[in-house]
Structures are given as structure tokens and as C-alpha cells.
Short mmCIF file of C-alpha atoms and ligand atoms in Angstrom, two decimals:
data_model
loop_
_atom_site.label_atom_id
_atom_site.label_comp_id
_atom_site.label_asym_id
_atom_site.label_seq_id
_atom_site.Cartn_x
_atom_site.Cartn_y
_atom_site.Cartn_z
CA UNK A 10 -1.57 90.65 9.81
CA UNK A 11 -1.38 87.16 10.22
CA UNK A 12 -4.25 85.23 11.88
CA UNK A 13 -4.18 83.96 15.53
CA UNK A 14 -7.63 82.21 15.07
CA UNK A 15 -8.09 78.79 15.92
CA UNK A 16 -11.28 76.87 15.59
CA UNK A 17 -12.36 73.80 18.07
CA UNK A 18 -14.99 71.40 17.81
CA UNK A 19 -16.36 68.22 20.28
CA UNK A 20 -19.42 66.79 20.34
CA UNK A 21 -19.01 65.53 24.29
CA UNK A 22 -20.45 62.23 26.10
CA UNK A 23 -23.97 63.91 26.63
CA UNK A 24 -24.32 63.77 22.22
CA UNK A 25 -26.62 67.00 23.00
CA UNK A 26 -24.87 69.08 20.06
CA UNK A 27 -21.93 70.04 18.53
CA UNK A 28 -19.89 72.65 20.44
CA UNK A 29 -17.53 74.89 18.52
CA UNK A 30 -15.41 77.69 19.70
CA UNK A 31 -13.19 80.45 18.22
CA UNK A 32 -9.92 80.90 20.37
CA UNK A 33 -7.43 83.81 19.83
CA UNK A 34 -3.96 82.76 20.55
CA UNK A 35 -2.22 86.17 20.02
CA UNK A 36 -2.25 87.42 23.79
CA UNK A 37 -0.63 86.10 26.94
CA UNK A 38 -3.69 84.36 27.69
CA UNK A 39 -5.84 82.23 25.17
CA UNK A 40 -8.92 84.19 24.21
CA UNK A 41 -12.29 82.57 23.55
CA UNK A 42 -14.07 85.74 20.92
CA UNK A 43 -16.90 83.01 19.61
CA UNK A 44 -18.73 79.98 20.29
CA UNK A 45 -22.03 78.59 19.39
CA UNK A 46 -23.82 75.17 20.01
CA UNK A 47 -25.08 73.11 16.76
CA UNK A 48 -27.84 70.71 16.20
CA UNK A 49 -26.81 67.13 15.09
CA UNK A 50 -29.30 65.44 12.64
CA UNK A 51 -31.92 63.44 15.02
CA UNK A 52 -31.20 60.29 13.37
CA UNK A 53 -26.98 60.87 14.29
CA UNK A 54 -27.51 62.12 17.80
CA UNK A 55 -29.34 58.99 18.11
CA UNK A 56 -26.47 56.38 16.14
CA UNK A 57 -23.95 57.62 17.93
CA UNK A 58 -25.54 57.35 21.49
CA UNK A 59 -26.12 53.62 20.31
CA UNK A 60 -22.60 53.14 19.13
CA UNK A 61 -21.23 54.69 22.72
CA UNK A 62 -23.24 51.24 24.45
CA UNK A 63 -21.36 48.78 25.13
CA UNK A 64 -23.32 46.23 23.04
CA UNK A 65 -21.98 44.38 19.55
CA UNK A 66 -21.38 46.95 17.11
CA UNK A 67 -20.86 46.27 13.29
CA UNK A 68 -17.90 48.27 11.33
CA UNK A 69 -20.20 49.35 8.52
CA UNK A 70 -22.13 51.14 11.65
CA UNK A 71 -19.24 52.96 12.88
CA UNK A 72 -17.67 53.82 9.42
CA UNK A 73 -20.89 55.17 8.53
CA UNK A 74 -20.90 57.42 11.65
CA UNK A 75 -17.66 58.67 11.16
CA UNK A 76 -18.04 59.44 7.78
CA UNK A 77 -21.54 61.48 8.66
CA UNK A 78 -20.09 63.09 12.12
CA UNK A 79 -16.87 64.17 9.36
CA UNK A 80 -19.00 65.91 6.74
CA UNK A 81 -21.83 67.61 9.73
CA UNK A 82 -18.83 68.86 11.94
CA UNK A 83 -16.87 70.21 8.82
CA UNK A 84 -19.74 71.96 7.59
CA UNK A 85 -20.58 73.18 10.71
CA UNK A 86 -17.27 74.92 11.14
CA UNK A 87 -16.82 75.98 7.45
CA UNK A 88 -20.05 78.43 8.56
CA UNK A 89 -19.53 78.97 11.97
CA UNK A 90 -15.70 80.13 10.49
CA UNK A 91 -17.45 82.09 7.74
CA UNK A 92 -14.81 84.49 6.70
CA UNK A 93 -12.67 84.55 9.44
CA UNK A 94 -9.29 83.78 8.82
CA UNK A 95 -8.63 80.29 10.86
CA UNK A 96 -5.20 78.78 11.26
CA UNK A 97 -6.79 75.04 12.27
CA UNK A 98 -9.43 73.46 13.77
CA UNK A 99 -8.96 70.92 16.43
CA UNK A 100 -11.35 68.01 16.32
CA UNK A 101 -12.23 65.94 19.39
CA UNK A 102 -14.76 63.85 17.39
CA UNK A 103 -17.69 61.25 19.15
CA UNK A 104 -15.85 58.86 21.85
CA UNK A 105 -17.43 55.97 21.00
CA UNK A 106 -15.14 53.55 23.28
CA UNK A 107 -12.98 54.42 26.02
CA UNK A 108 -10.91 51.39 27.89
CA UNK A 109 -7.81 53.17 29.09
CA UNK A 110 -6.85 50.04 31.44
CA UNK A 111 -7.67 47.58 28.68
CA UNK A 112 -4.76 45.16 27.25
CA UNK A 113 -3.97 46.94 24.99
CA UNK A 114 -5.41 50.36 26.08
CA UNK A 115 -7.34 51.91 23.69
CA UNK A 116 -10.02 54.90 23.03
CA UNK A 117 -12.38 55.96 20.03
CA UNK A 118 -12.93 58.83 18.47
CA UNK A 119 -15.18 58.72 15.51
CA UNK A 120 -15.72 62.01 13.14
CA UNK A 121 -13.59 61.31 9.96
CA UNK A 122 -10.67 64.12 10.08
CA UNK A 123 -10.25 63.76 5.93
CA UNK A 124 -13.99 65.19 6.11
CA UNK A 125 -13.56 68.43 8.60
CA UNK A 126 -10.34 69.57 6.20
CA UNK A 127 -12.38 68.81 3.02
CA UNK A 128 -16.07 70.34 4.10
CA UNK A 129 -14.38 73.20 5.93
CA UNK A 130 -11.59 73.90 4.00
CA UNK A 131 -9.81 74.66 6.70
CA UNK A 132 -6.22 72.80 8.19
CA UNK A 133 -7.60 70.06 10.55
CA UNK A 134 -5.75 68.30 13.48
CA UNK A 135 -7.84 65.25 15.09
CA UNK A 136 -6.82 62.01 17.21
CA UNK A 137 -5.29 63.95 20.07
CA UNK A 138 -6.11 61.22 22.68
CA UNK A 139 -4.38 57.99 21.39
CA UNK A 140 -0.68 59.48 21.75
CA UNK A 141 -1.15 59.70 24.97
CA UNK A 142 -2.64 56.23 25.44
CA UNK A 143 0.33 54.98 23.49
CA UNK A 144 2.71 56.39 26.33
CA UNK A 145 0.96 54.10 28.70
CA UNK A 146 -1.52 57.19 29.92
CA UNK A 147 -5.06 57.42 29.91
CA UNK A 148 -5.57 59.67 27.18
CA UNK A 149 -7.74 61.46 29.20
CA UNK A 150 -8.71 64.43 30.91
CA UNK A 151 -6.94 66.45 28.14
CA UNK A 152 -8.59 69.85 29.16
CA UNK A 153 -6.61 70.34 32.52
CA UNK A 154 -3.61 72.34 30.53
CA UNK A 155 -5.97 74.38 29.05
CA UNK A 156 -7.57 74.96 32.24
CA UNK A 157 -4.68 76.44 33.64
CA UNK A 158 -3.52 78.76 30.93
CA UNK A 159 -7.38 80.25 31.12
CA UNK A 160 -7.55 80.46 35.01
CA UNK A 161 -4.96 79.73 36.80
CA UNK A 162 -4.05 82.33 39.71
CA UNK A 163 -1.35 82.74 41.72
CA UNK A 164 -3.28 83.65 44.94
CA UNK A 165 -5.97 80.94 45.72
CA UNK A 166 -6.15 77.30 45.09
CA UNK A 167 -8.98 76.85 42.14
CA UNK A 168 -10.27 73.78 40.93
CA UNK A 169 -11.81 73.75 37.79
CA UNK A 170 -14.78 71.76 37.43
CA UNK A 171 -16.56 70.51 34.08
CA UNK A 172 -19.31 68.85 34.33
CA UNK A 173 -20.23 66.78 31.05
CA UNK A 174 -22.00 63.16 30.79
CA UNK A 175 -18.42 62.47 32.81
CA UNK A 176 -17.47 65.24 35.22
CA UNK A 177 -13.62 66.03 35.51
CA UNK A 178 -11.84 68.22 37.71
CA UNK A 179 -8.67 70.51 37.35
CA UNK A 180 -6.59 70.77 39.92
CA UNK A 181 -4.50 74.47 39.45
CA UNK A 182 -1.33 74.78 41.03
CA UNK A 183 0.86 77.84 41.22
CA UNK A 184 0.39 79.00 37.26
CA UNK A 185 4.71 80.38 37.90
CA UNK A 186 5.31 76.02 38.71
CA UNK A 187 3.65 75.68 34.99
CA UNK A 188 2.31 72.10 33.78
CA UNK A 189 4.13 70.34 36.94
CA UNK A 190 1.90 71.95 39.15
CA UNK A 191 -1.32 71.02 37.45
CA UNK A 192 -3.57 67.52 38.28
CA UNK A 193 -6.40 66.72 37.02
CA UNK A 194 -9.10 63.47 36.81
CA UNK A 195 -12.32 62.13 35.97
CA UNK A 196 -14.50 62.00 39.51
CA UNK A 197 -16.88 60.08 38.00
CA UNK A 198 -20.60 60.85 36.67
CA UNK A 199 -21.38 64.43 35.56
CA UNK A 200 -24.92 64.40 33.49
CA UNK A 201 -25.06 60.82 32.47
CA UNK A 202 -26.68 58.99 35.20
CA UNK A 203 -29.12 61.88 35.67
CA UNK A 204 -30.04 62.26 31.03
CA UNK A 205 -30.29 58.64 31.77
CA UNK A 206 -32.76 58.03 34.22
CA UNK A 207 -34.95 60.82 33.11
CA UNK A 208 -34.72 59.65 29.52
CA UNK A 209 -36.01 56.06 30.80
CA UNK A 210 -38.66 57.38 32.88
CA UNK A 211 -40.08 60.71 31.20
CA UNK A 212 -38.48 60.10 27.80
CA UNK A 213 -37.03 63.70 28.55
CA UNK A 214 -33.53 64.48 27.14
CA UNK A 215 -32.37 66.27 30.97
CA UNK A 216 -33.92 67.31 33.73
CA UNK A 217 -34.04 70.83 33.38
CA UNK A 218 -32.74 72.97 36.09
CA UNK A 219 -33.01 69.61 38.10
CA UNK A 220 -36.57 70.35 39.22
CA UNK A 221 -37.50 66.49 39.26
CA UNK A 222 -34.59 66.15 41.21
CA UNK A 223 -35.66 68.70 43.30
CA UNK A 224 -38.83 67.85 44.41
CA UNK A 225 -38.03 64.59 45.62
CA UNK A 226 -36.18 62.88 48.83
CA UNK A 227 -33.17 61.06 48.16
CA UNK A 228 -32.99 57.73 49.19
CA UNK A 229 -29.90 56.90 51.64
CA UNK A 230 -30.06 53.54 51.27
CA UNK A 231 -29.69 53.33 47.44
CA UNK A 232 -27.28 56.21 47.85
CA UNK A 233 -24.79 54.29 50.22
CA UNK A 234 -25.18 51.45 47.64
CA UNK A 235 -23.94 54.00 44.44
CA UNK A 236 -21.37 55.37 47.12
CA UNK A 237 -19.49 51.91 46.89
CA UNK A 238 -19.04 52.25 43.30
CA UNK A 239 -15.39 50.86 43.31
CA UNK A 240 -14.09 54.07 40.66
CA UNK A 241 -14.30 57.02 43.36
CA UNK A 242 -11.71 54.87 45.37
CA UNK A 243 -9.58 54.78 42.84
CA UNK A 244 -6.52 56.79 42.99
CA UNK A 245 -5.72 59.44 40.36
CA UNK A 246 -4.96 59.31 37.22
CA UNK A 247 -8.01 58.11 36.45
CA UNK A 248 -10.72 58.23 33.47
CA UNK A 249 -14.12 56.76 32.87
CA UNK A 250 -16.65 57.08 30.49
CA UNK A 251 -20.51 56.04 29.54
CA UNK A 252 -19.43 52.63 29.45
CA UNK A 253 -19.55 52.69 33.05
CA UNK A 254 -22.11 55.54 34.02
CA UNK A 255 -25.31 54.56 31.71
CA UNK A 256 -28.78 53.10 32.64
CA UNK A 257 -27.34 49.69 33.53
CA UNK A 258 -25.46 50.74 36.12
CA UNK A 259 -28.44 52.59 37.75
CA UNK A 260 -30.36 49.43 37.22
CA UNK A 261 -27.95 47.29 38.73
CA UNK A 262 -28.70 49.02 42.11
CA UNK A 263 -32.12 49.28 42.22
CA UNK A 264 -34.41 46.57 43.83
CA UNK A 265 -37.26 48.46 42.22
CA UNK A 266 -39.34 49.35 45.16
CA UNK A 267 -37.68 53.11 44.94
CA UNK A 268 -40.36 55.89 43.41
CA UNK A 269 -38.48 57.16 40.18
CA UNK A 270 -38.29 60.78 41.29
CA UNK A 271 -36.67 59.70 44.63
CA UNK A 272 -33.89 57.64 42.63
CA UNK A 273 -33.46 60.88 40.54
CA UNK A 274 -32.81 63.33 43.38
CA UNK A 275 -30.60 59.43 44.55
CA UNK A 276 -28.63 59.98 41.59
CA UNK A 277 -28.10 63.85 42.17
CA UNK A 278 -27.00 63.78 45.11
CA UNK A 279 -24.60 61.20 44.58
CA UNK A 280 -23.22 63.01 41.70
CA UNK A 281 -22.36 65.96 44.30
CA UNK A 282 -20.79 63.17 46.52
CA UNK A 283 -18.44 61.83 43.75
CA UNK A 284 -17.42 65.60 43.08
CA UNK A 285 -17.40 66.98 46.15
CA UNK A 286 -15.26 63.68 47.61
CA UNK A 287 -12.65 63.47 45.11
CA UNK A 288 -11.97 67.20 45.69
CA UNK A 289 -11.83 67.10 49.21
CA UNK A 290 -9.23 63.59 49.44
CA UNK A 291 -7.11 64.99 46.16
CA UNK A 292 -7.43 68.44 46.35
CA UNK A 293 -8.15 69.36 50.21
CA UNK A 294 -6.07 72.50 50.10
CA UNK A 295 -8.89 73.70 47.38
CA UNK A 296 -10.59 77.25 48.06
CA UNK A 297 -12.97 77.83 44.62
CA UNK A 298 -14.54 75.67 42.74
CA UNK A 299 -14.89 77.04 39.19
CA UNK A 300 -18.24 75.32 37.12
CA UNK A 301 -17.88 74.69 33.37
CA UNK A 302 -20.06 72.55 31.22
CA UNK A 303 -23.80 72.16 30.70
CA UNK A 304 -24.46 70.87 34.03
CA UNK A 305 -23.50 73.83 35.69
CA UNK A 306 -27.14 74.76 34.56
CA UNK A 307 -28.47 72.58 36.82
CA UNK A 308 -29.67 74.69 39.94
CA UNK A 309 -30.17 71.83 41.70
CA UNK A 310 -26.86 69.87 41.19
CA UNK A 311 -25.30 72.89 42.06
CA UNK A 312 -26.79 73.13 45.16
CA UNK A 313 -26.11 70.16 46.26
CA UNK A 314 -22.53 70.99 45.22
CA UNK A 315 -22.20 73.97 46.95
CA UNK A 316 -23.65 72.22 50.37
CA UNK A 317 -20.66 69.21 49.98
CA UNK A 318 -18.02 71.84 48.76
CA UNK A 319 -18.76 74.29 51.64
CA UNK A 320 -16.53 76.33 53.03
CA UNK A 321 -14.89 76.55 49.68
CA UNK A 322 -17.05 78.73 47.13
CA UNK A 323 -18.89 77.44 44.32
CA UNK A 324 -19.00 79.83 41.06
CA UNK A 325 -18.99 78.94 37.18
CA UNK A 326 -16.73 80.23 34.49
CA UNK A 327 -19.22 82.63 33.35
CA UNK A 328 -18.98 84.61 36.25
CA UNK A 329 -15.04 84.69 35.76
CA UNK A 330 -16.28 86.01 31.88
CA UNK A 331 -15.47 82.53 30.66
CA UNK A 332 -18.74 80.95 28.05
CA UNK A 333 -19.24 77.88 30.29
CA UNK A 334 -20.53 75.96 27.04
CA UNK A 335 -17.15 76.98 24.88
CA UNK A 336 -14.46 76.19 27.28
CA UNK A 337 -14.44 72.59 26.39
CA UNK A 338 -14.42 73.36 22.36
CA UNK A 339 -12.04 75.93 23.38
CA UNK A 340 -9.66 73.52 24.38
CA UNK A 341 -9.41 71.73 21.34
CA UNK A 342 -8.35 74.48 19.41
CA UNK A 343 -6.32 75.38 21.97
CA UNK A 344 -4.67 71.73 21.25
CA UNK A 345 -4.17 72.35 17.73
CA UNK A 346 -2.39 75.51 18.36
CA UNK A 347 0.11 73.22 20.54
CA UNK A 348 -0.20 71.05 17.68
CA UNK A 349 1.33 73.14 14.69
CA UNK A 350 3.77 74.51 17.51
CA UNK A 351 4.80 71.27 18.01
CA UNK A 352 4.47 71.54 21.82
CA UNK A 353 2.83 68.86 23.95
CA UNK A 354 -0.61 69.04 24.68
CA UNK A 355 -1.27 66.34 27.32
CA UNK A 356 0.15 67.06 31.35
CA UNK A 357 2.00 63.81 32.42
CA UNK A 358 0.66 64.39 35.68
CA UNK A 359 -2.49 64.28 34.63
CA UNK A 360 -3.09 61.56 32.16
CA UNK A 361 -0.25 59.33 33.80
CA UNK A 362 2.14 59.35 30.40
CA UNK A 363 5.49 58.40 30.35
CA UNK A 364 6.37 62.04 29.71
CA UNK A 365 4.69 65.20 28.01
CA UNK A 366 3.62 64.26 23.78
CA UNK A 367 2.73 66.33 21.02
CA UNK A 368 -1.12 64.86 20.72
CA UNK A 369 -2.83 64.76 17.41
CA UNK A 370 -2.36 64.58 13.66
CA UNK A 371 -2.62 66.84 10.70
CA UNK A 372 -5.15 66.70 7.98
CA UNK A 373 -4.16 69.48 5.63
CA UNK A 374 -7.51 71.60 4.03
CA UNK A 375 -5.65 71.72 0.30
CA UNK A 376 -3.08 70.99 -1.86
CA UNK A 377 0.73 73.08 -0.61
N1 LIG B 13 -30.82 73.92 31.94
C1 LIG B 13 -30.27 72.74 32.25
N2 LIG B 13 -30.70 72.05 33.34
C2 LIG B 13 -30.19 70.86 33.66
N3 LIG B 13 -29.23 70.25 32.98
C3 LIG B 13 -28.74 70.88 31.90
C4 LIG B 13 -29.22 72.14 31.46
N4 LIG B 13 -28.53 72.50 30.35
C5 LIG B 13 -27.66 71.50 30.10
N5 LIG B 13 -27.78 70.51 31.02
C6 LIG B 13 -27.05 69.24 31.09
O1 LIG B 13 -25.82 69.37 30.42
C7 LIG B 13 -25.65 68.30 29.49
C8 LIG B 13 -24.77 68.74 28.37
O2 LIG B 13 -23.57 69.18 28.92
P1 LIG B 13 -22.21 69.26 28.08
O3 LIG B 13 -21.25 70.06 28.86
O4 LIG B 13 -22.53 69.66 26.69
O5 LIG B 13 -21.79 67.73 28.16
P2 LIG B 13 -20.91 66.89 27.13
O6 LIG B 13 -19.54 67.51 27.18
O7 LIG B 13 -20.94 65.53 27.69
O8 LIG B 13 -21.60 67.04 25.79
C9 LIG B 13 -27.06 67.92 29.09
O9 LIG B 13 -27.11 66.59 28.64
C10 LIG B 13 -27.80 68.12 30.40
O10 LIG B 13 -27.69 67.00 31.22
MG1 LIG B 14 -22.24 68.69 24.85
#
């Protein structure tokens, strides 16, 4: 029988791992049967973090990265495959850079594509943002599609939300209107501010279950200051990245009288804000909000969440039988299915393209 397998791998804004995830195409609805979360060498994890700064970078730098991300993710999904029979993998790589508003636009992806087909062995499709930033749209959220194909329901109004470093939200329509009926942004912060600040302070990667958060006040004054940030404002489409959410913009508020655990449960809460307002001015016909991504495991984010959200209830994918951690990963094979089917991957609506695009391009595993 042939194979309906595809393989997808991203190693998101947080840089905590590699996520990969094994989708099965061969139903009515896209099927996620594996998934698993790998390691990157220290010294990588820490490279590309630096790279992601907005601080003067060197090409050897980056062309080393890429090269190194290449080889680690193909190798990672040449055993994570093992001897499963995969059609492609779809590669979201590092973003490095991300200035969708820039003249000219632009985003980058490092994670050398020639690498994942050579150390896997496997068919590889990578560089599925840049079409779309080439048709004059942000390149970015590219998951909403997915999202609707995986949970989309005719009879409430869901919004799926993942939260990453950035947080993005799906908007599903009726799944019977199709891609027209599905919007989707960036709010704004997911994890970042909140990896940062802890990683400054405690020199802590993230603050587990959000227990420093937790056990602090949040300070209204600071958090009316972050509530200004000019981004939630903005009307969708919209994107952002790390460029924007990162220690200097926490800085840049502070007058440094505020205790660091109070400016922690400051940055929490106004994390919950940015979510919880975009839904409610974009999305105010929303019922359920559906969690993805690692911050759902944050009990006190979600919390907060659930207070700002209310009446509308709070869940995570995993409760709908959906791995929480895959879904992103998920999507990228899920994109290189659309890929070799030549369909388009991005949602106009979404992204803000002149019109839907087949995203990505092929990096075949051997000779024909
Ligand atoms: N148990 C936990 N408690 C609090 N935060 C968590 C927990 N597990 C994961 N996270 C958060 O999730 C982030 C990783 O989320 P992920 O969805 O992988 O983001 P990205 O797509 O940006 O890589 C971590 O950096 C951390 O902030
Ligand atoms: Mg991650």
C-alpha cells in the first residue's frame, strides 16, 4: 500500500528543542500517530538564540548555523522516521529574522534543506514562508489552515490558541465555508517575555508551571505601561516575532524600583491581556478557546487566561486528543503534503497575500 506518512519538523521561537511529528494524510482528517521532542546540542540552542537578537551578525555565523541546524534536524528525523515509510518531511527551520513590514519584506529561516534530504534520506520541502512574503503577505501565521482541517466544527465558534515564544490565534469559521472562513494572527507575546525575564533573573530556562509568577502581585502600573505596546492595536493581519518581545523590551519599561517576581507575574498577566484582548475585539463571537503549545503548561498563564476569556471556556488540544507539543510540527508536514499536491498552503485571509500560493520548495532525498 502506498504510504500516507508525512514527517514535520520546527524548532519554534522558544529554541527549547526540536519538535517533530508524524501526520497520516490518508483519512478525511489529518492524523497526528507520532511525535517526540529532541534535544539541540547546548552550544546550538545557544547560537541560534544569539543569531535571533537583533544585534550585528556575521554570514560565516549564520552559514555555520544553518549548516549544523541541517545535519541535527535531518538526523533527527532519519531516527525518529526509523523504518516508516515517509512521503516528505516539511521543514520550518530556526527564524532567525522576521521583518514582514520591512522594504523589502523579508523573513529567515535557517536549517539548510540540502542537509534534512541528505542526513534523512528522506524527500524534503523547506522555505514555506517567503512565497507568501513575496505576494505582499506576512508570511506568517502559517498554522491557521492546519488548524482548521484538525478542529474545526460546525457547531461552536473555536479559536485555536498556540502559545509559543509568540502566541497566535486561529480564528475557525464554519469548516463547510472552507479557507474563506478562517482568520488568524499573531496577538503578541506567548513565552518570550516570561523565558526572558526568568532567564535574566534566575538564569532558569521557564518558569515552570508559572509558580514565580504565581506567588507574586502584579504591578498595574508597569502593566498599563506594557498595555500601550503599539502591536495589540494593530489591526489583523499581523505578525511579530523575538525581535520585538525579548529582554529589551521588558527593560525599556522598567524604572527599576519593581521587585523581579512582581514584574514576572507583570509580564503574565499582560500576556493573558494581549490574548484575551485580541480575541475579544477580532473574534468576539468566540465560545472555546482551544490551548496548543508549551505554554499551555503553564498553570498559571492559564489561569489568568481563563479569568480574561471568561464566559468562553478555556481547554487545550490534549483534551480534544490532540498532542499539544506536535500540533505545530504537525503542521509542517501537513504543508508538505499541500506541497507535493501542489495546493496552497498559506490562507489569504490570514497572512494578507495577494491570493492563496503553493509555499515551499523541494529538496529531493536521492537521485530519480
Ligand atoms: N511546565 C511548563 N511550565 C511553564 N512553561 C512551560 C512548561 N513547559 C513548557 N513551557 C513553556 O513553553 C515554551 C516552549 O513552547 P513551544 O510551544 O515549544 O514554543 P516554540 O514554538 O516557540 O518553540 C518554553 O520555553 C516554556 O516557556
Ligand atoms: Mg519549541
Amino acid at each position: 500500500m502506498p504510504s500516507s506518512l508525512y514527517a514535520g519538523a520546527i524548532s519554534g521561537t522558544s529554541v527549547d528543542g526540536l519538535d517533530l511529528a508524524l501526520l497520516d494524510v490518508s483519512g478525511a482528517m489529518p492524523r497526528i500517530i507520532d511525535a517526540r521532542v529532541e534535544t539541540l546540542p547546548p552550544s546550538l540552542a545557544q547560537e541560534l538564540r544569539a543569531l535571533a537578537a537583533p544585534v550585528d551578525d556575521h554570514l560565516d555565523r549564520v552559514a555555520r548555523a544553518d549548516a549544523e541546524l541541517g545535519e541535527c534536524i535531518g538526523r533527527a528525523v532519519r531516527e525518529f522516521a526509523g523504518s516508516r515509510a515517509v512521503i516528505a518531511v516539511g521543514s520550518h527551520g530556526q527564524t532567525i529574522r522576521h521583518d514582514p513590514r520591512g522594504r523589502p519584506a523579508y523573513t529567515v529561516q535557517i536549517g539548510d534543506p540540502s542537509r534534512i534530504a541528505e542526513f534523512s534520506g528522506i524527500d524534503t520541502v523547506a522555505d514555506f514562508r517567503r512565497r507568501d512574503i513575496a505576494a505582499g503577505g506576512e508570511g506568517a501565521p502559517l498554522v491557521p489552515p492546519f488548524h482548521a482541517a484538525l478542529f474545526g466544527v460546525p457547531e461552536r465558534r473555536r479559536a485555536v490558541l498556540n502559545i509559543g515564544g509568540i502566541a497566535n490565534v486561529t480564528l475557525l469559521g464554519d469548516p463547510a465555508l472552507g479557507h474563506e472562513a478562517v482568520t488568524g494572527f499573531d496577538t503578541g507575546p506567548g513565552n518570550a517575555l516570561l523565558d526572558a525575564w526568568i532567564r535574566e533573573q534566575r538564569g532558569e530556562p521557564f518558569d515552570r508551571g508559572g509558580a514565580w509568577a504565581a506567588g507574586a502581585e502584579a504591578i498595574p502600573e508597569l502593566l498599563a505601561r506594557l498595555e500601550e505596546d503599539a502591536f495589540l492595536a494593530e489591526r489583523p493581519p499581523k505578525s511579530t516575532g523575538k525581535e520585538r518581545y525579548n529582554l529589551a523590551f521588558i527593560l525599556r519599561h522598567l524604572d527599576g524600583s519593581e521587585p523581579a517576581a512582581g514584574v514576572q507575574a507583570t509580564l503574565a498577566e499582560f500576556t493573558a491581556a494581549s490574548v484575551a484582548g485580541a480575541v475579544s475585539s477580532w473574534g468576539p463571537a468566540t465560545q472555546e478557546v482551544v490551548v496548543c503549545g508549551g505554554g499551555r503548561c503553564n498553570t498559571d498563564l492559564m489561569e489568568r487566561l481563563r479569568r480574561r476569556l471568561s464566559p468562553r471556556d478555556v481547554t487545550t488540544t490534549d483534551a480534544l486528543g490532540v498532542d499539544g507539543d506536535a500540533v505545530e510540527a504537525a503542521a509542517f508536514a501537513w504543508l508538505a503534503h499541500r506541497f507535493l499536491e501542489r495546493l496552497p498552503g498559506n490562507a489569504p485571509a490570514v497572512t494578507g497575500a495577494a491570493g492563496p500560493r503553493v509555499l515551499g520548495a523541494l529538496y529531493p532525498a536521492g537521485p530519480v
